Amino acid sequence: MSLIKATTDAIRGSPREIFNPYLFLCTWIWSFSGVAKGFDEGNIASLVTMAIFKRRFGIDGQSESEYSNTKGWIVAIATAGAVFGCLACVNLTEKLGRKRTMQIFTLIYIAGSLGQTFSSGSMAGLYISRIVSGNQIQWQLPTALQIAPAIIWGLGTFFTPESPRFLLSRGRPTEALKVLRDFRCLPADHPYGEEGRLLATGVYAIVKFVSVLIFSVFVIDFIGRRRSLLTGICLQITTLLFVGIYLKVTNGRDPEDISADPAARRASEAAIAAIYLHAIAWSIGWFSIPYLVSAEVFPIRIRSLCVSVLMAFHWAFYFGCSRAMPSLLAATERYGAFIFFASICSVSLVYVYLAMPETSGRSLESMENLFNRPWYTVYKVAYPKAEDLAARPVVRQDNGKEERGKEEENGAAIHLA
């Protein structure tokens, strides 16, 4: 059974009630917090180039290397704070729950945004404020605007329930069942509630809706995590190499010379397009897939701990890249940085091809078998066969007797009575 057919069959075979406004509202509120990441990064990357910002914080007189170093710290310091935030979540989410933890960190984020806005020219104050988040109005207004989405999702969490898993872990099964009923708009005894696939793999329909990108919603579940990641990496390598080669060829040339040369001008336009294409490639690969896979490969009992640790490593590496990038660009005449990252992507392509399995729709037993293999042999069984997919039970009434079956590829059911 192909992955596309398995996905479409699962959607078509699901009750229409599960795709309801309440589920969409809750997932929208929680996924809206992702605005913080893009808003902060886009905002600070543009602010550090403003003349008024440089004068305000006393960095307008720095040399190119000094400015690159300072810029690296300003941009990257927020990701260093994210490392500690992820590690703090390990205990907080287990003790306070996902909802309360989210509300606490929303308040911290708002405090950090206010600190950035009113840091009054203190570089130390700016650093500290960015750790907990990240004329004067030119930079203060866009920084203060970060608070608006935080208020929206912060207040929105009061209209969403606590995680059913957390409620179950605290011995509150009645409340957990009510939350699931509200999410699905189905009675507790509905056959869909017995679908083994739902809890066996941890792949809830909610995962499809919390993906930040439209691609994640409409494509990744159809072509699979592995193909999405491989496609994204290949596009990243191509675009990084193109931009690096372009910068090398045009190194030392004045912008006026490039504009006057039709061939060079077209190449520069293509390089700009490649940068945007690289952003798309990153979005369909390394940006979205790690979040999905980390939620699918771990058993429920250790998932919160493992995902928190993984995200801490993610932000630690992110900090390293953000911190080094300005200095790396200055030290390698810009083109070298793109060649360097293209090389890293090439190494990751080899690793992903050898060791990355397709995780969508797999049963936990199949997942366990994968990780019992040597990592460099996973590619041989990367894509799940019919027996590797989490089965969907079918409950039928035949002559007053309840029977259970398992859906097969042709849509029929084998009764197991």
GROMACS .gro file of C-alpha atoms in nm:
model
  417
    1MET     CA    1   0.000   0.000   0.000
    2SER     CA    2   0.149   0.334  -0.099
    3LEU     CA    3   0.192   0.605   0.161
    4ILE     CA    4  -0.035   0.839  -0.034
    5LYS     CA    5  -0.313   0.580  -0.056
    6ALA     CA    6  -0.274   0.491   0.312
    7THR     CA    7  -0.309   0.857   0.408
    8THR     CA    8  -0.607   0.931   0.186
    9ASP     CA    9  -0.782   0.611   0.299
   10ALA     CA   10  -0.727   0.707   0.663
   11ILE     CA   11  -0.879   1.052   0.603
   12ARG     CA   12  -1.174   0.920   0.404
   13GLY     CA   13  -1.241   0.648   0.657
   14SER     CA   14  -1.246   0.888   0.951
   15PRO     CA   15  -1.575   1.031   1.083
   16ARG     CA   16  -1.643   1.383   0.960
   17GLU     CA   17  -1.704   1.495   1.318
   18ILE     CA   18  -1.335   1.479   1.407
   19PHE     CA   19  -1.260   1.771   1.175
   20ASN     CA   20  -1.445   2.028   1.383
   21PRO     CA   21  -1.407   2.401   1.465
   22TYR     CA   22  -1.303   2.338   1.826
   23LEU     CA   23  -1.010   2.120   1.721
   24PHE     CA   24  -0.903   2.376   1.463
   25LEU     CA   25  -0.929   2.658   1.719
   26CYS     CA   26  -0.716   2.478   1.978
   27THR     CA   27  -0.448   2.379   1.729
   28TRP     CA   28  -0.444   2.731   1.584
   29ILE     CA   29  -0.393   2.888   1.927
   30TRP     CA   30  -0.104   2.658   2.015
   31SER     CA   31   0.061   2.670   1.674
   32PHE     CA   32   0.029   3.050   1.666
   33SER     CA   33   0.305   3.064   1.926
   34GLY     CA   34   0.541   2.973   1.641
   35VAL     CA   35   0.502   3.335   1.529
   36ALA     CA   36   0.744   3.427   1.808
   37LYS     CA   37   1.035   3.252   1.640
   38GLY     CA   38   0.997   3.409   1.298
   39PHE     CA   39   0.898   3.750   1.434
   40ASP     CA   40   1.199   3.775   1.665
   41GLU     CA   41   1.454   3.654   1.410
   42GLY     CA   42   1.324   3.869   1.127
   43ASN     CA   43   1.293   4.173   1.351
   44ILE     CA   44   1.638   4.164   1.510
   45ALA     CA   45   1.812   4.080   1.182
   46SER     CA   46   1.683   4.404   1.031
   47LEU     CA   47   1.724   4.620   1.342
   48VAL     CA   48   2.097   4.556   1.382
   49THR     CA   49   2.158   4.718   1.042
   50MET     CA   50   1.975   5.043   1.128
   51ALA     CA   51   2.195   5.346   1.183
   52ILE     CA   52   1.979   5.469   1.473
   53PHE     CA   53   2.008   5.129   1.642
   54LYS     CA   54   2.387   5.127   1.604
   55ARG     CA   55   2.418   5.478   1.747
   56ARG     CA   56   2.183   5.401   2.034
   57PHE     CA   57   2.391   5.104   2.148
   58GLY     CA   58   2.731   5.251   2.065
   59ILE     CA   59   2.831   5.006   1.793
   60ASP     CA   60   2.837   5.249   1.501
   61GLY     CA   61   3.211   5.309   1.542
   62GLN     CA   62   3.314   4.942   1.544
   63SER     CA   63   3.531   4.786   1.277
   64GLU     CA   64   3.380   4.528   1.042
   65SER     CA   65   3.513   4.235   1.245
   66GLU     CA   66   3.400   4.390   1.576
   67TYR     CA   67   3.056   4.465   1.435
   68SER     CA   68   3.025   4.110   1.297
   69ASN     CA   69   3.109   3.973   1.642
   70THR     CA   70   2.857   4.201   1.817
   71LYS     CA   71   2.589   4.128   1.558
   72GLY     CA   72   2.645   3.756   1.604
   73TRP     CA   73   2.586   3.783   1.977
   74ILE     CA   74   2.274   4.001   1.943
   75VAL     CA   75   2.112   3.770   1.689
   76ALA     CA   76   2.214   3.442   1.852
   77ILE     CA   77   2.171   3.511   2.222
   78ALA     CA   78   1.796   3.436   2.212
   79THR     CA   79   1.865   3.082   2.089
   80ALA     CA   80   2.102   3.030   2.381
   81GLY     CA   81   1.811   3.111   2.610
   82ALA     CA   82   1.597   2.863   2.418
   83VAL     CA   83   1.838   2.582   2.515
   84PHE     CA   84   1.772   2.642   2.885
   85GLY     CA   85   1.402   2.688   2.818
   86CYS     CA   86   1.380   2.343   2.658
   87LEU     CA   87   1.563   2.182   2.948
   88ALA     CA   88   1.339   2.361   3.198
   89CYS     CA   89   1.036   2.219   3.019
   90VAL     CA   90   1.142   1.864   3.111
   91ASN     CA   91   1.026   1.905   3.472
   92LEU     CA   92   0.774   2.185   3.431
   93THR     CA   93   0.555   2.006   3.177
   94GLU     CA   94   0.545   1.695   3.395
   95LYS     CA   95   0.463   1.884   3.714
   96LEU     CA   96   0.247   2.171   3.591
   97GLY     CA   97   0.115   2.040   3.261
   98ARG     CA   98   0.157   2.166   2.906
   99LYS     CA   99  -0.101   2.442   2.937
  100ARG     CA  100   0.033   2.603   3.256
  101THR     CA  101   0.392   2.579   3.132
  102MET     CA  102   0.293   2.754   2.810
  103GLN     CA  103   0.131   3.037   3.005
  104ILE     CA  104   0.438   3.084   3.225
  105PHE     CA  105   0.678   3.101   2.931
  106THR     CA  106   0.444   3.339   2.748
  107LEU     CA  107   0.477   3.583   3.038
  108ILE     CA  108   0.856   3.544   3.028
  109TYR     CA  109   0.853   3.609   2.653
  110ILE     CA  110   0.646   3.927   2.698
  111ALA     CA  111   0.884   4.045   2.972
  112GLY     CA  112   1.180   3.985   2.741
  113SER     CA  113   1.016   4.179   2.457
  114LEU     CA  114   0.947   4.472   2.691
  115GLY     CA  115   1.307   4.460   2.810
  116GLN     CA  116   1.434   4.482   2.452
  117THR     CA  117   1.202   4.772   2.374
  118PHE     CA  118   1.306   4.981   2.674
  119SER     CA  119   1.670   4.872   2.714
  120SER     CA  120   1.776   5.241   2.690
  121GLY     CA  121   2.096   5.188   2.497
  122SER     CA  122   2.243   4.932   2.737
  123MET     CA  123   2.405   4.646   2.546
  124ALA     CA  124   2.400   4.427   2.858
  125GLY     CA  125   2.030   4.500   2.903
  126LEU     CA  126   1.965   4.409   2.540
  127TYR     CA  127   2.151   4.078   2.578
  128ILE     CA  128   1.962   3.985   2.896
  129SER     CA  129   1.626   4.080   2.746
  130ARG     CA  130   1.688   3.869   2.436
  131ILE     CA  131   1.785   3.567   2.646
  132VAL     CA  132   1.440   3.555   2.808
  133SER     CA  133   1.233   3.653   2.503
  134GLY     CA  134   1.498   3.863   2.228
  135ASN     CA  135   1.452   5.838   1.586
  136GLN     CA  136   1.402   5.554   1.866
  137ILE     CA  137   1.057   5.449   1.742
  138GLN     CA  138   1.216   5.304   1.427
  139TRP     CA  139   1.343   5.004   1.621
  140GLN     CA  140   1.136   5.019   1.940
  141LEU     CA  141   0.797   4.990   1.766
  142PRO     CA  142   0.865   4.666   1.572
  143THR     CA  143   1.025   4.520   1.884
  144ALA     CA  144   0.722   4.608   2.095
  145LEU     CA  145   0.488   4.458   1.834
  146GLN     CA  146   0.622   4.114   1.928
  147ILE     CA  147   0.401   4.138   2.236
  148ALA     CA  148   0.077   4.141   2.032
  149PRO     CA  149   0.085   3.778   1.912
  150ALA     CA  150   0.205   3.667   2.257
  151ILE     CA  151  -0.102   3.823   2.415
  152ILE     CA  152  -0.326   3.651   2.158
  153TRP     CA  153  -0.192   3.300   2.213
  154GLY     CA  154  -0.144   3.358   2.588
  155LEU     CA  155  -0.509   3.451   2.638
  156GLY     CA  156  -0.612   3.181   2.392
  157THR     CA  157  -0.461   2.908   2.610
  158PHE     CA  158  -0.731   2.977   2.870
  159PHE     CA  159  -0.986   2.851   2.616
  160THR     CA  160  -0.797   2.528   2.544
  161PRO     CA  161  -0.789   2.213   2.758
  162GLU     CA  162  -0.493   2.043   2.922
  163SER     CA  163  -0.318   1.763   2.733
  164PRO     CA  164  -0.505   1.430   2.771
  165ARG     CA  165  -0.173   1.253   2.822
  166PHE     CA  166  -0.085   1.477   3.114
  167LEU     CA  167  -0.428   1.421   3.269
  168LEU     CA  168  -0.387   1.044   3.235
  169SER     CA  169  -0.041   1.059   3.390
  170ARG     CA  170  -0.195   1.235   3.690
  171GLY     CA  171  -0.466   0.973   3.737
  172ARG     CA  172  -0.750   1.182   3.593
  173PRO     CA  173  -0.892   0.954   3.321
  174THR     CA  174  -1.242   1.106   3.331
  175GLU     CA  175  -1.109   1.452   3.246
  176ALA     CA  176  -0.880   1.308   2.978
  177LEU     CA  177  -1.172   1.126   2.817
  178LYS     CA  178  -1.379   1.444   2.818
  179VAL     CA  179  -1.099   1.634   2.642
  180LEU     CA  180  -1.076   1.364   2.374
  181ARG     CA  181  -1.455   1.367   2.329
  182ASP     CA  182  -1.449   1.745   2.288
  183PHE     CA  183  -1.165   1.724   2.036
  184ARG     CA  184  -1.336   1.456   1.830
  185CYS     CA  185  -1.703   1.551   1.881
  186LEU     CA  186  -1.774   1.180   1.918
  187PRO     CA  187  -1.922   0.973   2.202
  188ALA     CA  188  -1.681   0.778   2.419
  189ASP     CA  189  -1.804   0.443   2.286
  190HIS     CA  190  -1.768   0.535   1.919
  191PRO     CA  191  -1.566   0.270   1.723
  192TYR     CA  192  -1.321   0.539   1.610
  193GLY     CA  193  -1.210   0.573   1.971
  194GLU     CA  194  -1.072   0.219   1.955
  195GLU     CA  195  -0.850   0.287   1.658
  196GLY     CA  196  -0.518   0.135   1.760
  197ARG     CA  197  -0.332   0.357   1.519
  198LEU     CA  198  -0.423   0.665   1.720
  199LEU     CA  199  -0.226   0.581   2.033
  200ALA     CA  200   0.007   0.320   1.886
  201THR     CA  201   0.203   0.564   1.674
  202GLY     CA  202   0.130   0.894   1.846
  203VAL     CA  203   0.042   1.047   1.512
  204TYR     CA  204  -0.269   1.244   1.590
  205ALA     CA  205  -0.455   1.439   1.327
  206ILE     CA  206  -0.359   1.740   1.534
  207VAL     CA  207   0.002   1.706   1.414
  208LYS     CA  208  -0.109   1.788   1.060
  209PHE     CA  209  -0.264   2.115   1.168
  210VAL     CA  210   0.009   2.247   1.398
  211SER     CA  211   0.273   2.245   1.125
  212VAL     CA  212   0.379   2.601   1.067
  213LEU     CA  213   0.402   2.574   0.691
  214ILE     CA  214   0.133   2.502   0.437
  215PHE     CA  215   0.366   2.244   0.284
  216SER     CA  216   0.369   2.055   0.608
  217VAL     CA  217  -0.008   2.038   0.613
  218PHE     CA  218  -0.078   1.935   0.256
  219VAL     CA  219   0.231   1.751   0.132
  220ILE     CA  220   0.447   1.592   0.402
  221ASP     CA  221   0.181   1.342   0.509
  222PHE     CA  222   0.141   1.235   0.147
  223ILE     CA  223   0.501   1.199   0.029
  224GLY     CA  224   0.641   1.106   0.369
  225ARG     CA  225   0.900   1.245   0.608
  226ARG     CA  226   1.199   1.078   0.443
  227ARG     CA  227   1.124   1.201   0.090
  228SER     CA  228   1.048   1.551   0.219
  229LEU     CA  229   1.378   1.569   0.406
  230LEU     CA  230   1.584   1.431   0.117
  231THR     CA  231   1.417   1.673  -0.124
  232GLY     CA  232   1.478   1.968   0.104
  233ILE     CA  233   1.846   1.881   0.156
  234CYS     CA  234   1.910   1.837  -0.218
  235LEU     CA  235   1.754   2.176  -0.288
  236GLN     CA  236   1.959   2.333  -0.009
  237ILE     CA  237   2.283   2.196  -0.151
  238THR     CA  238   2.197   2.322  -0.500
  239THR     CA  239   2.101   2.672  -0.388
  240LEU     CA  240   2.392   2.711  -0.146
  241LEU     CA  241   2.642   2.607  -0.412
  242PHE     CA  242   2.487   2.842  -0.667
  243VAL     CA  243   2.500   3.142  -0.433
  244GLY     CA  244   2.853   3.053  -0.321
  245ILE     CA  245   2.980   3.022  -0.678
  246TYR     CA  246   2.808   3.347  -0.775
  247LEU     CA  247   2.969   3.534  -0.484
  248LYS     CA  248   3.308   3.386  -0.572
  249VAL     CA  249   3.283   3.487  -0.940
  250THR     CA  250   3.164   3.839  -0.858
  251ASN     CA  251   3.396   3.885  -0.560
  252GLY     CA  252   3.551   4.232  -0.572
  253ARG     CA  253   3.322   4.367  -0.843
  254ASP     CA  254   3.128   4.686  -0.780
  255PRO     CA  255   2.747   4.671  -0.782
  256GLU     CA  256   2.748   4.919  -1.070
  257ASP     CA  257   2.962   4.685  -1.281
  258ILE     CA  258   2.729   4.394  -1.211
  259SER     CA  259   2.423   4.602  -1.303
  260ALA     CA  260   2.586   4.713  -1.629
  261ASP     CA  261   2.668   4.356  -1.733
  262PRO     CA  262   2.348   4.181  -1.855
  263ALA     CA  263   2.484   3.832  -1.782
  264ALA     CA  264   2.603   3.927  -1.434
  265ARG     CA  265   2.275   4.102  -1.362
  266ARG     CA  266   2.075   3.793  -1.457
  267ALA     CA  267   2.307   3.581  -1.242
  268SER     CA  268   2.252   3.816  -0.947
  269GLU     CA  269   1.874   3.789  -0.991
  270ALA     CA  270   1.906   3.411  -1.003
  271ALA     CA  271   2.115   3.420  -0.684
  272ILE     CA  272   1.842   3.619  -0.509
  273ALA     CA  273   1.585   3.366  -0.627
  274ALA     CA  274   1.812   3.086  -0.501
  275ILE     CA  275   1.815   3.241  -0.154
  276TYR     CA  276   1.435   3.236  -0.143
  277LEU     CA  277   1.432   2.882  -0.282
  278HIS     CA  278   1.675   2.782  -0.009
  279ALA     CA  279   1.429   2.911   0.251
  280ILE     CA  280   1.158   2.693   0.097
  281ALA     CA  281   1.394   2.393   0.087
  282TRP     CA  282   1.483   2.440   0.453
  283SER     CA  283   1.114   2.470   0.541
  284ILE     CA  284   1.017   2.139   0.379
  285GLY     CA  285   1.320   1.960   0.520
  286TRP     CA  286   1.523   2.042   0.828
  287PHE     CA  287   1.278   2.300   0.962
  288SER     CA  288   0.965   2.085   0.985
  289ILE     CA  289   1.066   1.718   0.969
  290PRO     CA  290   1.263   1.699   1.299
  291TYR     CA  291   0.956   1.821   1.490
  292LEU     CA  292   0.733   1.559   1.330
  293VAL     CA  293   0.975   1.268   1.360
  294SER     CA  294   1.066   1.341   1.723
  295ALA     CA  295   0.696   1.321   1.810
  296GLU     CA  296   0.658   0.986   1.633
  297VAL     CA  297   0.957   0.770   1.726
  298PHE     CA  298   0.942   0.779   2.107
  299PRO     CA  299   0.700   0.586   2.331
  300ILE     CA  300   0.450   0.805   2.514
  301ARG     CA  301   0.603   0.746   2.859
  302ILE     CA  302   0.936   0.910   2.766
  303ARG     CA  303   0.829   1.135   2.479
  304SER     CA  304   0.817   1.460   2.677
  305LEU     CA  305   1.168   1.409   2.817
  306CYS     CA  306   1.321   1.302   2.485
  307VAL     CA  307   1.165   1.581   2.281
  308SER     CA  308   1.276   1.842   2.537
  309VAL     CA  309   1.636   1.718   2.523
  310LEU     CA  310   1.631   1.701   2.144
  311MET     CA  311   1.498   2.055   2.117
  312ALA     CA  312   1.769   2.173   2.357
  313PHE     CA  313   2.032   2.028   2.121
  314HIS     CA  314   1.847   2.182   1.826
  315TRP     CA  315   1.866   2.529   1.978
  316ALA     CA  316   2.226   2.480   2.087
  317PHE     CA  317   2.327   2.407   1.727
  318TYR     CA  318   2.106   2.694   1.612
  319PHE     CA  319   2.290   2.924   1.853
  320GLY     CA  320   2.625   2.811   1.716
  321CYS     CA  321   2.524   2.879   1.357
  322SER     CA  322   2.365   3.217   1.433
  323ARG     CA  323   2.658   3.324   1.649
  324ALA     CA  324   2.922   3.224   1.392
  325MET     CA  325   2.749   3.334   1.073
  326PRO     CA  326   2.836   3.708   1.072
  327SER     CA  327   3.202   3.639   1.153
  328LEU     CA  328   3.212   3.348   0.907
  329LEU     CA  329   3.079   3.570   0.627
  330ALA     CA  330   3.338   3.835   0.704
  331ALA     CA  331   3.628   3.587   0.728
  332THR     CA  332   3.548   3.392   0.410
  333GLU     CA  333   3.459   3.686   0.184
  334ARG     CA  334   3.100   3.561   0.205
  335TYR     CA  335   3.121   3.295  -0.063
  336GLY     CA  336   3.315   3.056   0.162
  337ALA     CA  337   3.032   3.042   0.416
  338PHE     CA  338   2.788   2.916   0.154
  339ILE     CA  339   3.031   2.651   0.032
  340PHE     CA  340   3.090   2.546   0.393
  341PHE     CA  341   2.720   2.497   0.466
  342ALA     CA  342   2.669   2.320   0.133
  343SER     CA  343   2.935   2.072   0.248
  344ILE     CA  344   2.754   2.019   0.578
  345CYS     CA  345   2.428   1.958   0.391
  346SER     CA  346   2.606   1.705   0.169
  347VAL     CA  347   2.721   1.510   0.474
  348SER     CA  348   2.370   1.522   0.619
  349LEU     CA  349   2.229   1.395   0.287
  350VAL     CA  350   2.442   1.081   0.311
  351TYR     CA  351   2.343   1.023   0.673
  352VAL     CA  352   1.972   1.079   0.610
  353TYR     CA  353   1.974   0.844   0.311
  354LEU     CA  354   2.139   0.567   0.513
  355ALA     CA  355   1.978   0.608   0.853
  356MET     CA  356   1.649   0.797   0.822
  357PRO     CA  357   1.340   0.571   0.802
  358GLU     CA  358   0.993   0.671   0.694
  359THR     CA  359   0.811   0.709   1.026
  360SER     CA  360   0.464   0.808   0.908
  361GLY     CA  361   0.201   0.548   0.993
  362ARG     CA  362   0.441   0.292   1.140
  363SER     CA  363   0.342   0.081   1.437
  364LEU     CA  364   0.558   0.097   1.749
  365GLU     CA  365   0.667  -0.263   1.691
  366SER     CA  366   0.791  -0.175   1.343
  367MET     CA  367   0.967   0.133   1.482
  368GLU     CA  368   1.143  -0.077   1.746
  369ASN     CA  369   1.265  -0.322   1.482
  370LEU     CA  370   1.412  -0.033   1.284
  371PHE     CA  371   1.620   0.091   1.575
  372ASN     CA  372   1.749  -0.258   1.648
  373ARG     CA  373   1.925  -0.255   1.311
  374PRO     CA  374   2.269  -0.099   1.247
  375TRP     CA  375   2.203   0.265   1.157
  376TYR     CA  376   2.373   0.239   0.818
  377THR     CA  377   2.138  -0.040   0.703
  378VAL     CA  378   1.808   0.135   0.774
  379TYR     CA  379   1.780   0.253   0.412
  380LYS     CA  380   1.716  -0.108   0.307
  381VAL     CA  381   1.384  -0.111   0.494
  382ALA     CA  382   1.325   0.264   0.503
  383TYR     CA  383   0.971   0.254   0.365
  384PRO     CA  384   0.707   0.058   0.557
  385LYS     CA  385   0.534  -0.243   0.407
  386ALA     CA  386   0.169  -0.322   0.468
  387GLU     CA  387   0.254  -0.527   0.777
  388ASP     CA  388   0.459  -0.239   0.921
  389LEU     CA  389   0.170   0.007   0.917
  390ALA     CA  390  -0.035   0.051   1.231
  391ALA     CA  391  -0.355  -0.142   1.163
  392ARG     CA  392  -0.691   0.023   1.187
  393PRO     CA  393  -0.949  -0.198   1.357
  394VAL     CA  394  -1.293  -0.219   1.201
  395VAL     CA  395  -1.588  -0.293   1.424
  396ARG     CA  396  -1.883  -0.456   1.248
  397GLN     CA  397  -2.213  -0.594   1.366
  398ASP     CA  398  -2.292  -0.929   1.202
  399ASN     CA  399  -2.602  -1.115   1.326
  400GLY     CA  400  -2.588  -0.928   1.652
  401LYS     CA  401  -2.230  -1.036   1.717
  402GLU     CA  402  -1.956  -0.779   1.744
  403GLU     CA  403  -1.652  -0.866   1.534
  404ARG     CA  404  -1.321  -0.699   1.481
  405GLY     CA  405  -1.126  -0.683   1.163
  406LYS     CA  406  -0.827  -0.525   1.005
  407GLU     CA  407  -0.848  -0.306   0.697
  408GLU     CA  408  -0.653  -0.432   0.404
  409GLU     CA  409  -0.527  -0.253   0.099
  410ASN     CA  410  -0.842  -0.314  -0.103
  411GLY     CA  411  -1.062  -0.177   0.172
  412ALA     CA  412  -1.199  -0.518   0.273
  413ALA     CA  413  -1.184  -0.651   0.625
  414ILE     CA  414  -1.055  -0.980   0.758
  415HIS     CA  415  -1.268  -1.075   1.057
  416LEU     CA  416  -1.075  -1.190   1.359
  417ALA     CA  417  -1.385  -1.259   1.574
   0.00000   0.00000   0.00000
